Each structure stands twice: as structure tokens, then as C-alpha cells.
Coordinates of C-alpha atoms in Angstrom, one line a residue:
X230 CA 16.3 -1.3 -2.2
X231 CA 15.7 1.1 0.5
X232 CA 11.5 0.6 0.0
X233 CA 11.6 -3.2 0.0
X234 CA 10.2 -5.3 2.2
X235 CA 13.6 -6.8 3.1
X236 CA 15.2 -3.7 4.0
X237 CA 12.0 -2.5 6.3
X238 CA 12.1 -5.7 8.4
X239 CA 15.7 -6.0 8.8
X240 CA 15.5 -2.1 9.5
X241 CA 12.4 -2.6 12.2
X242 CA 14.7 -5.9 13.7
X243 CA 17.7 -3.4 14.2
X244 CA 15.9 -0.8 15.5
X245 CA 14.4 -2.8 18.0
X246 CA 17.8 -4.7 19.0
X247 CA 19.2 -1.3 19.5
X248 CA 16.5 0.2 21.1
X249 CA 15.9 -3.0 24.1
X250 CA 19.8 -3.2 24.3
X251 CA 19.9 0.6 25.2
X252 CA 17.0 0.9 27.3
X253 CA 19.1 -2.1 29.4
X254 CA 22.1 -0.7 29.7
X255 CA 20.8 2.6 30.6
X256 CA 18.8 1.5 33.6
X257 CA 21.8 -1.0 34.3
X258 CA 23.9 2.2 34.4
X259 CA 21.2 3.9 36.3
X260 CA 21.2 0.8 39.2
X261 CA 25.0 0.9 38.9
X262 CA 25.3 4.3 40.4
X263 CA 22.7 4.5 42.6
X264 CA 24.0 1.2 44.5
X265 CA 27.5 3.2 44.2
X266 CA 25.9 5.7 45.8
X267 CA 24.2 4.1 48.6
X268 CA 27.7 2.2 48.6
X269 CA 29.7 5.6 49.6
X270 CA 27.0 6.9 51.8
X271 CA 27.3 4.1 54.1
X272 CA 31.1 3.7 53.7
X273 CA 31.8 7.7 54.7
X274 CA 29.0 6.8 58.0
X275 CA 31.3 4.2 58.6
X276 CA 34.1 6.2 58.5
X277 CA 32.6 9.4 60.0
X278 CA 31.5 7.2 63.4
X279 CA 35.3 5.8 63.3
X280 CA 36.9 9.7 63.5
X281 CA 33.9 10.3 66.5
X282 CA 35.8 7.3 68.1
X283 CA 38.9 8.1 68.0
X284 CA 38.3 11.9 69.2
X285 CA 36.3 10.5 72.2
X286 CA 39.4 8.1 72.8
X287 CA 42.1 10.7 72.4
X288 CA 40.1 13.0 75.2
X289 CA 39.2 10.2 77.4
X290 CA 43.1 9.4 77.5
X291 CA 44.3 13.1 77.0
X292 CA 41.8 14.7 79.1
X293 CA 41.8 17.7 76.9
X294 CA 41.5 18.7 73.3
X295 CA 45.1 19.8 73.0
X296 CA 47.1 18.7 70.5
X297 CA 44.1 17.2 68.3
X298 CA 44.6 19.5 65.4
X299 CA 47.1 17.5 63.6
X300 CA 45.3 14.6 63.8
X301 CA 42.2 16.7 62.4
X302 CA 44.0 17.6 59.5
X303 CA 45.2 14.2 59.0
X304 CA 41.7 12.8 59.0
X305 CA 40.4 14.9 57.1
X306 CA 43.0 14.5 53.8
X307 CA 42.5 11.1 54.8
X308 CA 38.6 10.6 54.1
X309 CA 38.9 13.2 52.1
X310 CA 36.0 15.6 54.3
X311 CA 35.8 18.7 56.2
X312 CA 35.9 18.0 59.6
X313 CA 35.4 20.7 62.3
X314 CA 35.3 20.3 66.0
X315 CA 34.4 22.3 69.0
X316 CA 34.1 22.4 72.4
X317 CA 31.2 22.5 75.2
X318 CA 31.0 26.3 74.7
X319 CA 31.1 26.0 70.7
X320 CA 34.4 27.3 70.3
X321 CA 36.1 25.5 67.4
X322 CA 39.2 23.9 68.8
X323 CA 39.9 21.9 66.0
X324 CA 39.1 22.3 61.7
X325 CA 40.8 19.9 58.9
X326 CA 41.0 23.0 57.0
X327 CA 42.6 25.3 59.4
X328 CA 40.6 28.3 59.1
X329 CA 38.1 28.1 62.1
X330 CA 40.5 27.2 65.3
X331 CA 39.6 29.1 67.9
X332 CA 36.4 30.5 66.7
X333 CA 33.3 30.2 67.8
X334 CA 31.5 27.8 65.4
X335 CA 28.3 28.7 64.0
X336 CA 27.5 27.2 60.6
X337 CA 29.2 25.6 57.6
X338 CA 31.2 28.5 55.9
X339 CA 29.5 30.7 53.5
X340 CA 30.6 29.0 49.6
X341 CA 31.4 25.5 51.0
X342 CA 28.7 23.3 48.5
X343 CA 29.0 20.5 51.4
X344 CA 26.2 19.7 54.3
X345 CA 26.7 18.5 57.4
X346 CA 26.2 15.0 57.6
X347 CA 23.3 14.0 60.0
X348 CA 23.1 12.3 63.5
X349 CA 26.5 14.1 64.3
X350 CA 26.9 16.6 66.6
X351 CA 27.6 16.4 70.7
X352 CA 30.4 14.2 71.8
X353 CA 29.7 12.6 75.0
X354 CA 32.0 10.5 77.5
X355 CA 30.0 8.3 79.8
X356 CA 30.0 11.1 82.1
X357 CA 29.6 14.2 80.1
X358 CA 29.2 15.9 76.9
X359 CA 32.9 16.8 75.9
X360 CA 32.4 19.2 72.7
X361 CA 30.5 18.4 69.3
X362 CA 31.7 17.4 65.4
X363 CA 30.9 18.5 62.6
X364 CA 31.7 16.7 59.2
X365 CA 30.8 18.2 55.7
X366 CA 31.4 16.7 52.3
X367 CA 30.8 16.5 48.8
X368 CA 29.4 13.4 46.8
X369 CA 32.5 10.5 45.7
X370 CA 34.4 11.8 42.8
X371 CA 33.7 10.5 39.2
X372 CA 31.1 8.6 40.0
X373 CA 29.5 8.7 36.6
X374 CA 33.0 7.7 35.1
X375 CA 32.9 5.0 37.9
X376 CA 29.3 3.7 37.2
X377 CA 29.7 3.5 33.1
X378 CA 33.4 1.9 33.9
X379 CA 31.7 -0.9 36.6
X380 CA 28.6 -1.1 33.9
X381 CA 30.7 -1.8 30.6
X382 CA 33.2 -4.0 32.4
X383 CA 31.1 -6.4 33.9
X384 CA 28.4 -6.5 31.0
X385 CA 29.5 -4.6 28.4
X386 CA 31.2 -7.6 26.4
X387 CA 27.6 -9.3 26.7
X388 CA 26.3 -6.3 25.3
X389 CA 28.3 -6.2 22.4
X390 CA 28.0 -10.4 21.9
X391 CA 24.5 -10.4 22.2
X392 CA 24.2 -7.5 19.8
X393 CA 26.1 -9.1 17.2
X394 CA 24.4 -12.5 17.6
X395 CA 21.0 -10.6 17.9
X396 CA 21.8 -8.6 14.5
X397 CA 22.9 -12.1 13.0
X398 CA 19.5 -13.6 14.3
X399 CA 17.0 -10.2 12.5
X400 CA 19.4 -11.2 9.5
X401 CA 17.9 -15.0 9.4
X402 CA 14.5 -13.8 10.3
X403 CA 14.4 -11.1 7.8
X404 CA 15.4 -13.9 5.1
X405 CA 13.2 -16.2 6.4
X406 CA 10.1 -14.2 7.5
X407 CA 10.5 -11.9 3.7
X408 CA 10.4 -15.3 2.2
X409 CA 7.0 -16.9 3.6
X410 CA 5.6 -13.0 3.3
X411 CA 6.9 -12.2 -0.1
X412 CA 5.8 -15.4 -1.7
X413 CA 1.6 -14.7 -1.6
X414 CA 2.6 -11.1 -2.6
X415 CA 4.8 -12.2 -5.6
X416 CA 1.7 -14.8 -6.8
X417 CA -0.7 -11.6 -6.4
X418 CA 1.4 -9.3 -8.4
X419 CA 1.7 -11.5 -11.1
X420 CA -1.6 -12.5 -11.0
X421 CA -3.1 -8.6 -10.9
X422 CA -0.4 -8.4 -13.8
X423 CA -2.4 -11.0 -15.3
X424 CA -5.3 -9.4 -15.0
X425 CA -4.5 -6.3 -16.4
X426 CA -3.9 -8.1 -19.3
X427 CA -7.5 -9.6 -19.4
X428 CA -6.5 -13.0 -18.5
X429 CA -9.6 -13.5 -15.8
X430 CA -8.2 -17.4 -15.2
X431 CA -5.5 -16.3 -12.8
X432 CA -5.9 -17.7 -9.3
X433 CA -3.0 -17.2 -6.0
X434 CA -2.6 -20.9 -4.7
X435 CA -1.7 -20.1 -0.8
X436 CA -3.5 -21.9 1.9
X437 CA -3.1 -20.3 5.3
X438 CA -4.8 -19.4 7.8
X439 CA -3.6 -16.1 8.7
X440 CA -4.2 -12.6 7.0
X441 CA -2.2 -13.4 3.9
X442 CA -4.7 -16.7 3.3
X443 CA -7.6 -14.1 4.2
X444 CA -6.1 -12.1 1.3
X445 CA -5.3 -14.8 -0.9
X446 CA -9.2 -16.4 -0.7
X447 CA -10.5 -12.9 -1.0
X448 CA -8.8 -12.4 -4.2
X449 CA -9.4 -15.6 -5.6
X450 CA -12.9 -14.6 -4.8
X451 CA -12.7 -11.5 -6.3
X452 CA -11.1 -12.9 -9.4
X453 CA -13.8 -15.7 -10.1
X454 CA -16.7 -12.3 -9.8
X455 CA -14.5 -10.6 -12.5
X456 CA -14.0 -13.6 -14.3
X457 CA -18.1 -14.6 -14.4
X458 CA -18.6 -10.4 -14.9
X459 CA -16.2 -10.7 -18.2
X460 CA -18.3 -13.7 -19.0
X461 CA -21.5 -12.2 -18.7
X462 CA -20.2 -9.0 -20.3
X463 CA -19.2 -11.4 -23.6
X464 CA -22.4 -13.0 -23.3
X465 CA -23.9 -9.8 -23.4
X466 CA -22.2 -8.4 -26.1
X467 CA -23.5 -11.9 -28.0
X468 CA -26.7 -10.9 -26.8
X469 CA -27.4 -7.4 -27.4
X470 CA -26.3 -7.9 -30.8
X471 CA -28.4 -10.7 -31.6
X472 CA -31.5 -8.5 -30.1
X473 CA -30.6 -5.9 -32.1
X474 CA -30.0 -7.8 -35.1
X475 CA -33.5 -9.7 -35.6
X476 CA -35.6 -6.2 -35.0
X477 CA -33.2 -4.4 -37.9
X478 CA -33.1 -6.9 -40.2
X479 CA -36.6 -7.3 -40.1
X480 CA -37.0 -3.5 -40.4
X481 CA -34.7 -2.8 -43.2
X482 CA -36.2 -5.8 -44.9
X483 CA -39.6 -4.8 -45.0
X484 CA -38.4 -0.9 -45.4
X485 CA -36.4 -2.6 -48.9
X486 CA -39.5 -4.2 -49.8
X487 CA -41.3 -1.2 -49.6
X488 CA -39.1 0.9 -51.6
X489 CA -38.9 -1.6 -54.5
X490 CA -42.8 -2.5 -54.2
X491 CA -42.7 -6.0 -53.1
X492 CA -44.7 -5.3 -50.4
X493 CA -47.3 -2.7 -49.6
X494 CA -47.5 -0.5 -46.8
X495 CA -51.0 -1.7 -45.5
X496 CA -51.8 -2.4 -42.1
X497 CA -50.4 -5.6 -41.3
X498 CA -46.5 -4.4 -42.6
X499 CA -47.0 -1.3 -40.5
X500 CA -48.2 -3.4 -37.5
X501 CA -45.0 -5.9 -38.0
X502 CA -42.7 -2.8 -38.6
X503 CA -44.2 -1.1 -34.9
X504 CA -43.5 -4.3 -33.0
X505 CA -40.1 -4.7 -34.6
X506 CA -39.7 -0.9 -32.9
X507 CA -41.3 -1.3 -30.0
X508 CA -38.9 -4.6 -29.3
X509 CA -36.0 -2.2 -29.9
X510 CA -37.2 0.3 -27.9
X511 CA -38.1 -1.8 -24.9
X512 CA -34.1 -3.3 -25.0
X513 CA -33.0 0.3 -25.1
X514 CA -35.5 1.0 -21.7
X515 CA -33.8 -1.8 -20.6
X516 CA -30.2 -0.5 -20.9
X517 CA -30.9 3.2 -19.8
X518 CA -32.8 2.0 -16.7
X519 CA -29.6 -0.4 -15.7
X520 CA -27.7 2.6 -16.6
X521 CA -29.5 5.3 -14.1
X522 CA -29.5 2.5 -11.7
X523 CA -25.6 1.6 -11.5
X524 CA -25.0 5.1 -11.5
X525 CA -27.8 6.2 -8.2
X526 CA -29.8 8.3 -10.4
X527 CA -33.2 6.3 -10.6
X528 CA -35.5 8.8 -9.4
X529 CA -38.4 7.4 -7.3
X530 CA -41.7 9.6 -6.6
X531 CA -42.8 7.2 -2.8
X532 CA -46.0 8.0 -2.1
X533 CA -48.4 5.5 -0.6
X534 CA -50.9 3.7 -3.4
X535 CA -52.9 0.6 -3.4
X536 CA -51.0 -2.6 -4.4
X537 CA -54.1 -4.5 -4.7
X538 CA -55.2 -2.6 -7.9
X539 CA -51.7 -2.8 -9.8
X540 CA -51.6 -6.3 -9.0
X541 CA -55.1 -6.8 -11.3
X542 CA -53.6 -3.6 -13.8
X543 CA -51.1 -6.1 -14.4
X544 CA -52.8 -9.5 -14.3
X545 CA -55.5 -8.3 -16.9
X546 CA -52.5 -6.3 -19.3
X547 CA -50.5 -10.0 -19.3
X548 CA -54.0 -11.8 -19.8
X549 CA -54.6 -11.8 -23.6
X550 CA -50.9 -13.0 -23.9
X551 CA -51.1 -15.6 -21.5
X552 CA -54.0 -16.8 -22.9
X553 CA -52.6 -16.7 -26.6
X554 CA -50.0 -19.3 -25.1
X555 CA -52.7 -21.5 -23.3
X556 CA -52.1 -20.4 -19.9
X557 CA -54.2 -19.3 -16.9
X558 CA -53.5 -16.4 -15.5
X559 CA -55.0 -15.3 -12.1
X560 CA -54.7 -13.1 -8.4
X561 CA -55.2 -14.6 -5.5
X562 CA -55.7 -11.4 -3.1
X563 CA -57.2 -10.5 0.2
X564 CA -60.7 -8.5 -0.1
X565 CA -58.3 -5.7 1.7
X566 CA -54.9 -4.8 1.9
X567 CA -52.9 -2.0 3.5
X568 CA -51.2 0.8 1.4
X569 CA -47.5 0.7 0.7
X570 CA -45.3 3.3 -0.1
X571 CA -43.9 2.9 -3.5
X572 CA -43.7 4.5 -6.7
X573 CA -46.5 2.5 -8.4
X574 CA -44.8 3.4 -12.5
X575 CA -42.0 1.2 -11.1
X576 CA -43.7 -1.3 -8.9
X577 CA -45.7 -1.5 -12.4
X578 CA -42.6 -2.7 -14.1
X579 CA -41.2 -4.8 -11.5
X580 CA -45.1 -6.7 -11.7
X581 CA -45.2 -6.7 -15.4
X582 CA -41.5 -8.1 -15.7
X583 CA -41.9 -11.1 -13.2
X584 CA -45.3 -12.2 -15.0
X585 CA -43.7 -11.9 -18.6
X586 CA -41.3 -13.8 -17.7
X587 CA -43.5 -16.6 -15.8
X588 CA -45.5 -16.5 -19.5
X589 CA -42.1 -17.2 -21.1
X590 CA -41.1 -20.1 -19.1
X591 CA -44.3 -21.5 -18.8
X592 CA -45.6 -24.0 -21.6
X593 CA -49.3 -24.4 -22.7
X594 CA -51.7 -25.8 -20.0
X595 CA -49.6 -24.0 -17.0
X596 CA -51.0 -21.9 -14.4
X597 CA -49.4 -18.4 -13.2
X598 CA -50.7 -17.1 -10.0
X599 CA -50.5 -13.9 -8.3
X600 CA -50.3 -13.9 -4.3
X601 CA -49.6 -10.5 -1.8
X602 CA -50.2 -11.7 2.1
X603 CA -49.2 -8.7 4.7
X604 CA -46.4 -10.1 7.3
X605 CA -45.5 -7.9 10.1
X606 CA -45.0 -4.3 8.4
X607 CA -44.4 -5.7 5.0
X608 CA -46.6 -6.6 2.1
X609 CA -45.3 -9.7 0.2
X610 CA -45.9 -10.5 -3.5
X611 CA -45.3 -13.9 -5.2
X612 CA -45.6 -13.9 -8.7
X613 CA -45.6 -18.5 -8.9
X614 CA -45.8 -20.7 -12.0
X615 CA -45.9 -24.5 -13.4
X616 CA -43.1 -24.1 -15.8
X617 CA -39.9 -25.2 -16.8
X618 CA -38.5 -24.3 -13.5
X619 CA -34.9 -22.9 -12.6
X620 CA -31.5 -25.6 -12.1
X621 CA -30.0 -25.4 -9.0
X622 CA -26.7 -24.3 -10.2
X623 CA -28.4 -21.1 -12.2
X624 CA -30.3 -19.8 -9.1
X625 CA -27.4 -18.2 -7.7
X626 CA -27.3 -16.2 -10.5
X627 CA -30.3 -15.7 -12.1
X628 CA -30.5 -12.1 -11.3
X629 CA -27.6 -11.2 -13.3
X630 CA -27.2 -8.5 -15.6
X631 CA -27.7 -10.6 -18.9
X632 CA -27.9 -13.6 -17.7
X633 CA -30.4 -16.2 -19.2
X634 CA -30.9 -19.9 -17.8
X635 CA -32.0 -20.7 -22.0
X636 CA -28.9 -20.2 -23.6
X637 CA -30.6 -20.5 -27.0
X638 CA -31.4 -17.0 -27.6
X639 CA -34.5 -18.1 -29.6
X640 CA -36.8 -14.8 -29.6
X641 CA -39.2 -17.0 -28.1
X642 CA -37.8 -17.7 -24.4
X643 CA -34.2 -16.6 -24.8
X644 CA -35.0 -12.7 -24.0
X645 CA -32.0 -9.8 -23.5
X646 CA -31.8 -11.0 -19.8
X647 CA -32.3 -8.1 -18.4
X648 CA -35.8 -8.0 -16.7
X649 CA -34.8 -9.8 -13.6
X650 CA -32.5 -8.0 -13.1
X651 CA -33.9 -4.5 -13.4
X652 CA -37.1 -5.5 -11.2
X653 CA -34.7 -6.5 -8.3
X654 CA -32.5 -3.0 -8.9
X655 CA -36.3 -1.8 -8.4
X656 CA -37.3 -3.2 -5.8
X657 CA -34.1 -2.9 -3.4
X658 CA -34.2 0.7 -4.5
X659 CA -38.0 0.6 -2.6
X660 CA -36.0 -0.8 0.4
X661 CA -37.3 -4.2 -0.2
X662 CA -35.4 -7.8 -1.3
X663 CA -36.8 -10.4 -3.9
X664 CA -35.6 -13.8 -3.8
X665 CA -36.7 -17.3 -5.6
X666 CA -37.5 -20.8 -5.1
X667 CA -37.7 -23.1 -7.8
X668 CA -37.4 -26.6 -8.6
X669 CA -36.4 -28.1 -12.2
X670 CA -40.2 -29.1 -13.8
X671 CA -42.4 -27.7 -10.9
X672 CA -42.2 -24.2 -11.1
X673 CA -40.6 -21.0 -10.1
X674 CA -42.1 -18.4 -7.4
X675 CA -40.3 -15.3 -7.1
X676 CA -41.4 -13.0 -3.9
X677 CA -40.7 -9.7 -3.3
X678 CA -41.4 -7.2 -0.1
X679 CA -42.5 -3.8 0.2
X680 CA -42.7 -1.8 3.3
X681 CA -46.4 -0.8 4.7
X682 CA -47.1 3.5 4.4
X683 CA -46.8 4.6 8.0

């Protein structure tokens, strides 16, 4: 309970309520007294200038300051302040408190936490100064009980409404908001369940076009590269097995023959018997150089060679093959081309790869050409033929692991599908990219670049 979504929103919405509504009462609180305060300093000036009145009254009619103590003492339990006041000479002839009377007056008394309050002091009849007050007091009592009683009276029940009806309103949103949220999430859990069961076929059907639809496409996207990957994976099972199959069979069949003396170990049985190993042996290349290259450890000596001359190494190895099938062959290269840096045993393979695989798919009366042009600080290579040519929909994928546009798996063109594959690994491993054009019955040109030695 406590880790679901539900109860994390509806925890975040009360937090928040609480948090806003306390932040406003506290600075509502805060306003509350300082306007009481301001309130109560203007109320005791007010009252302060009204004693200063009637003092100067009482002397203008008494001529004297006889007789003003009692109504000093009254004042001052009145307002609730010490009031103190002396003559021209500063002798105090009057004090609220009793205690100065008669003394010369010199400063608020030593312990009193009161100041005096300013712009009071002489006492002047239009004639003459007539003696000085002095009024001292403390700040209005409780006003921090006053300020939370004004503050919770007057908005307090608002508070307390809009808190519940706030609470009430996280409640409906939490419901609401969980169930939009939840719903993608649910589809996705059940569909990653799905997965882990090896059903590939699962897809989350939520269109939006917020984070949860980013999600949502991304994992249907992810879900259609695991799907094709498990295809290609059968496939490949299908296929290795079948590659392995015809070489074995035809090896313990002759090695059976042999050994009961059907056949005779001359040259021709031993030639078969080597190419039915050397086809095994060139699908196991395959594999382990897949395998070092998925796992980043395909060593690479760079050093810079002449492309020119592995271009013809290549051309004349493929030549008697290609011309065994009825095909021409031929480079069409610069008289002079810059060095690259590569590792020419690779660059080798990636060569002799693309131009088997042009004899393949080419049938008898074809042409395969070789091409390298420089561009900028790049040497391209174009390995073009006349054959068969590539479907659109296949062209996406045609440098998959396994992956064969001939589904037949005749030993003839269907192949173990993985020499495309390993000569791009190759060449993106030389820092280059190799892509390819094709159209269904004109041909197929696959280019690849390789960056110039500096």
C-alpha cells in the first residue's frame, strides 16, 4: 500500500495542501500582528499627546504644577505607562509611579525595560517652556495571543473548509490522475510479463502524446526489434543447422564409404572431403568473428596500406569463380590513390565478402565491377552488380545477423547470412559506414568509406 502509486500522489497532494495552507496562515499571522502593532503604536501617540494636553491645560489654568500628582498616577494606570514630569529646572514634580517626586530627573530608572517614547520632552505655553514629560512603556500585552485570536477568527473557519474541500479535491485527483497513469503502466507490466514468457507478439495500445505515449511507442518499438531478433535467432538456428548438416553428412558419408571400400581415397574424394571442411570451417570464422565483435574484442593492427592493390588481390582471387559462373569481373580504379589507414587482413575480408556475394546473386552473362573514388578525406569503395537485385522491404535489413533475402537455403545462393553482416561490423570498427542501393532486376551496389592516413 504504502509504495503504490496511489498512496504517493495522494501523499504529495496532502503535503502540498498542508504546506500552502501553512505558509498562509503564517504570513497572515505575521501581517496580523505587525498591523496590531503599528495599530498600538499610533493609539498610545494618540494617547501620549492627549496627557501633554491636559498637563499644559491644568498649568495654563492652575498656574503651577501643584496638585498634578494625582492626576499623574491616574493617567498613568489609565494608559497603562510610566509617566514622569518635571519642571524648567528638571526637578521631577510629578511620576505615575511615585518614586521620583521631587528629584531631579536624569534618565529612565536603572531595570525599567521601557524607552522613552520620542518627540516628547519640553512643555511649552505660548509664552514659555513650563517643564518637560517623559513617558516610558512596554509593548501591548499578549499581542501574540491577540494576533493568532484575530487571525483564526476571522479566517480560520476558511482555513479549515478549504482544507477539507482541498483534501476532498487531492482525493478525486489521486483517483482520477492514478487511473489515466496506471493504465499504460498496467498494459506494460503485463506485456514485459509477456515477454518474459517468450511471447514477442505483445504490444501496449496507448496513444498519447505525452511521456507515457513516448514510453508506450518506444516499447512497442523495442518489442517489434526483439520480436524480428527472436525471429532471426530461429531462423538462424534453421540455418546453422542446415550449414552444418550438408558439410557432415557429406563427410561422414564419404568417411563410411571409405571404411567399407566403396570408395577410394584418391584425389578427387580427398579434394571433396577438404572443401566439405573448409565450408565448415569458414561458418565457424564466421561465428567467432561475430562473437569478438559483439563482445569489443576484434583486434585491429591500423597502419596505412594501399587500397588500390587489395582491390586487384581481391578482383583476381574472385576471378576464376566468377568466371566459372559466366560473369565479368573487373576494377575500375584511378592510376593513383591515397593511402588509408586500415588493417588490410580485414579490409581483405570485407572486399572478398561483398564480391562473393555479388557472384552469388549475380546469374550468368552479369557484370560485377569494382569502383574506389576519393571524396574529401575519405576513400569510397563500391563493389556494383547486374543481378537479382535486393526488394525494397529486405533493404532495411539486409545487414542482419542471419538474415538472407533467398529464403531457400539452397547451397547455391542461400548462404549462412553472415557475410554482410560481419563486413559492416568491419568496416564501422575502421570508423567508416557501408550502405546499399539496389533495385529488384538491376542490381545492387554496396559502398563503403574509409578514412585517408594523415
Amino acid at each position: 500500500m504504502f509504495h503504490s502509486l496511489n498512496f504517493r500522489l495522494l501523499s504529495a497532494f496532502t503535503l502540498v495542501i498542508i504546506v500552502i495552507m501553512g505558509s498562509v496562515f503564517f504570513f497572515t499571522y505575521q501581517t496580523t500582528r505587525g498591523e496590531i502593532n503599528r495599530f498600538g503604536d499610533r493609539v498610545a501617540a494618540l494617547q501620549d499627546r492627549r496627557v501633554q494636553l491636559e498637563m499644559t491645560r491644568y498649568y495654563q489654568f492652575a498656574r503651577t504644577w501643584e496638585g498634578i500628582q494625582p492626576f499623574v498616577v491616574q493617567w498613568g494606570k489609565l494608559y497603562g505607562r510610566r509617566i514622569i514630569l518635571t519642571d524648567i529646572q528638571g526637578t521631577v514634580v510629578a511620576d505615575s509611579d511615585e518614586k521620583l517626586v521631587g528629584r531631579a530627573y536624569t534618565a529612565p530608572e536603572p531595570g525599567q525595560p521601557m524607552m522613552p517614547v520620542p518627540g516628547f520632552g519640553p512643555i511649552i505655553t505660548p509664552n514659555q517652556p513650563i517643564g518637560a514629560l517623559h513617558v516610558t512603556h512596554g509593548d501591548l500585552p499578549d499581542i501574540n495571543r491577540a494576533s493568532l485570536q484575530i487571525t483564526f477568527n476571522t479566517i480560520g473557519r476558511f482555513f479549515l473548509y478549504g482544507g477539507l474541500l482541498a483534501i476532498a479535491i487531492a482525493i478525486l485527483l489521486t483517483f482520477l490522475l492514478s487511473r489515466r497513469i496506471l493504465a499504460p503502466v498496467r498494459a506494460l507490466t503485463g506485456a514485459v510479463r509477456g515477454f518474459g514468457k517468450g511471447d514477442f507478439t505483445r504490444r501496449v495500445d496507448f496513444q498519447d502524446k505525452g511521456e507515457l505515449g513516448e514510453l508506450a511507442s518506444s516499447f512497442n518499438s523495442m518489442a517489434e526489434d526483439l520480436e524480428r531478433t527472436e525471429r532471426l535467432r530461429r531462423n538462424m538456428v534453421a540455418d546453422v543447422a542446415h550449414e552444418l548438416r550438408t558439410p557432415l553428412s557429406n563427410l561422414s558419408g564419404y568417411l563410411e564409404a571409405i571404411r567399407d571400400g566403396v570408395v577410394q581415397p584418391d584425389e578427387a574424394t580427398i579434394r571433396s572431403l577438404s572443401e566439405e571442411s573448409a565450408t565448415l570451417s569458414r561458418l565457424v570464422n564466421d561465428l567467432q568473428e561475430l562473437s569478438l565483435s559483439d563482445a569489443g574484442e576484434l583486434k585491429l593492427v591500423i597502419q596505412p596500406d594501399d587500397l588500390t592493390r587489395l582491390v586487384r588481390e581481391s578482383v583476381t582471387a574472385l576471378q576464376a569463380k566468377a568466371a566459372a559462373k559466366g560473369l565479368t569481373l573487373a576494377a575500375d580504379l584511378p592510376e593513383a590513390l591515397p593511402e588509408v589507414n586500415i588493417d588490410s587482413h580485414r579490409i581483405r575480408q570485407v572486399l572478398y565478402n561483398l564480391l562473393e556475394n555479388a557472384v552469388a546473386h549475380t546469374p550468368a552473362g552479369g557484370r560485377i565491377t569494382v569502383t574506389a573514388r576519393q571524396r574529401e578525406k575519405s576513400l569510397y569503395v563500391s563493389v556494383a552488380d547486374t543481378g537479382e537485385g535486393i526488394p525494397a522491404e529486405d533493404l532495411p535489413m539486409i545487414f542482419e545477423r542471419f538474415y538472407r533475402v533467398d529464403k531457400s537455403r539452397t547451397r547455391a545462393t542461400g548462404g549462412s547470412g553472415l557475410g554482410l553482416t560481419i563486413a559492416k561490423r568491419l568496416v564501422e570498427a575502421h570508423g567508416g559506414t557501408i550502405e546499399v542501393r539496389s533495385q529488384p532486376g538491376q542490381g545492387s551496389a554496396f559502398t563503403f568509406n574509409l578514412l585517408l592516413a594523415t
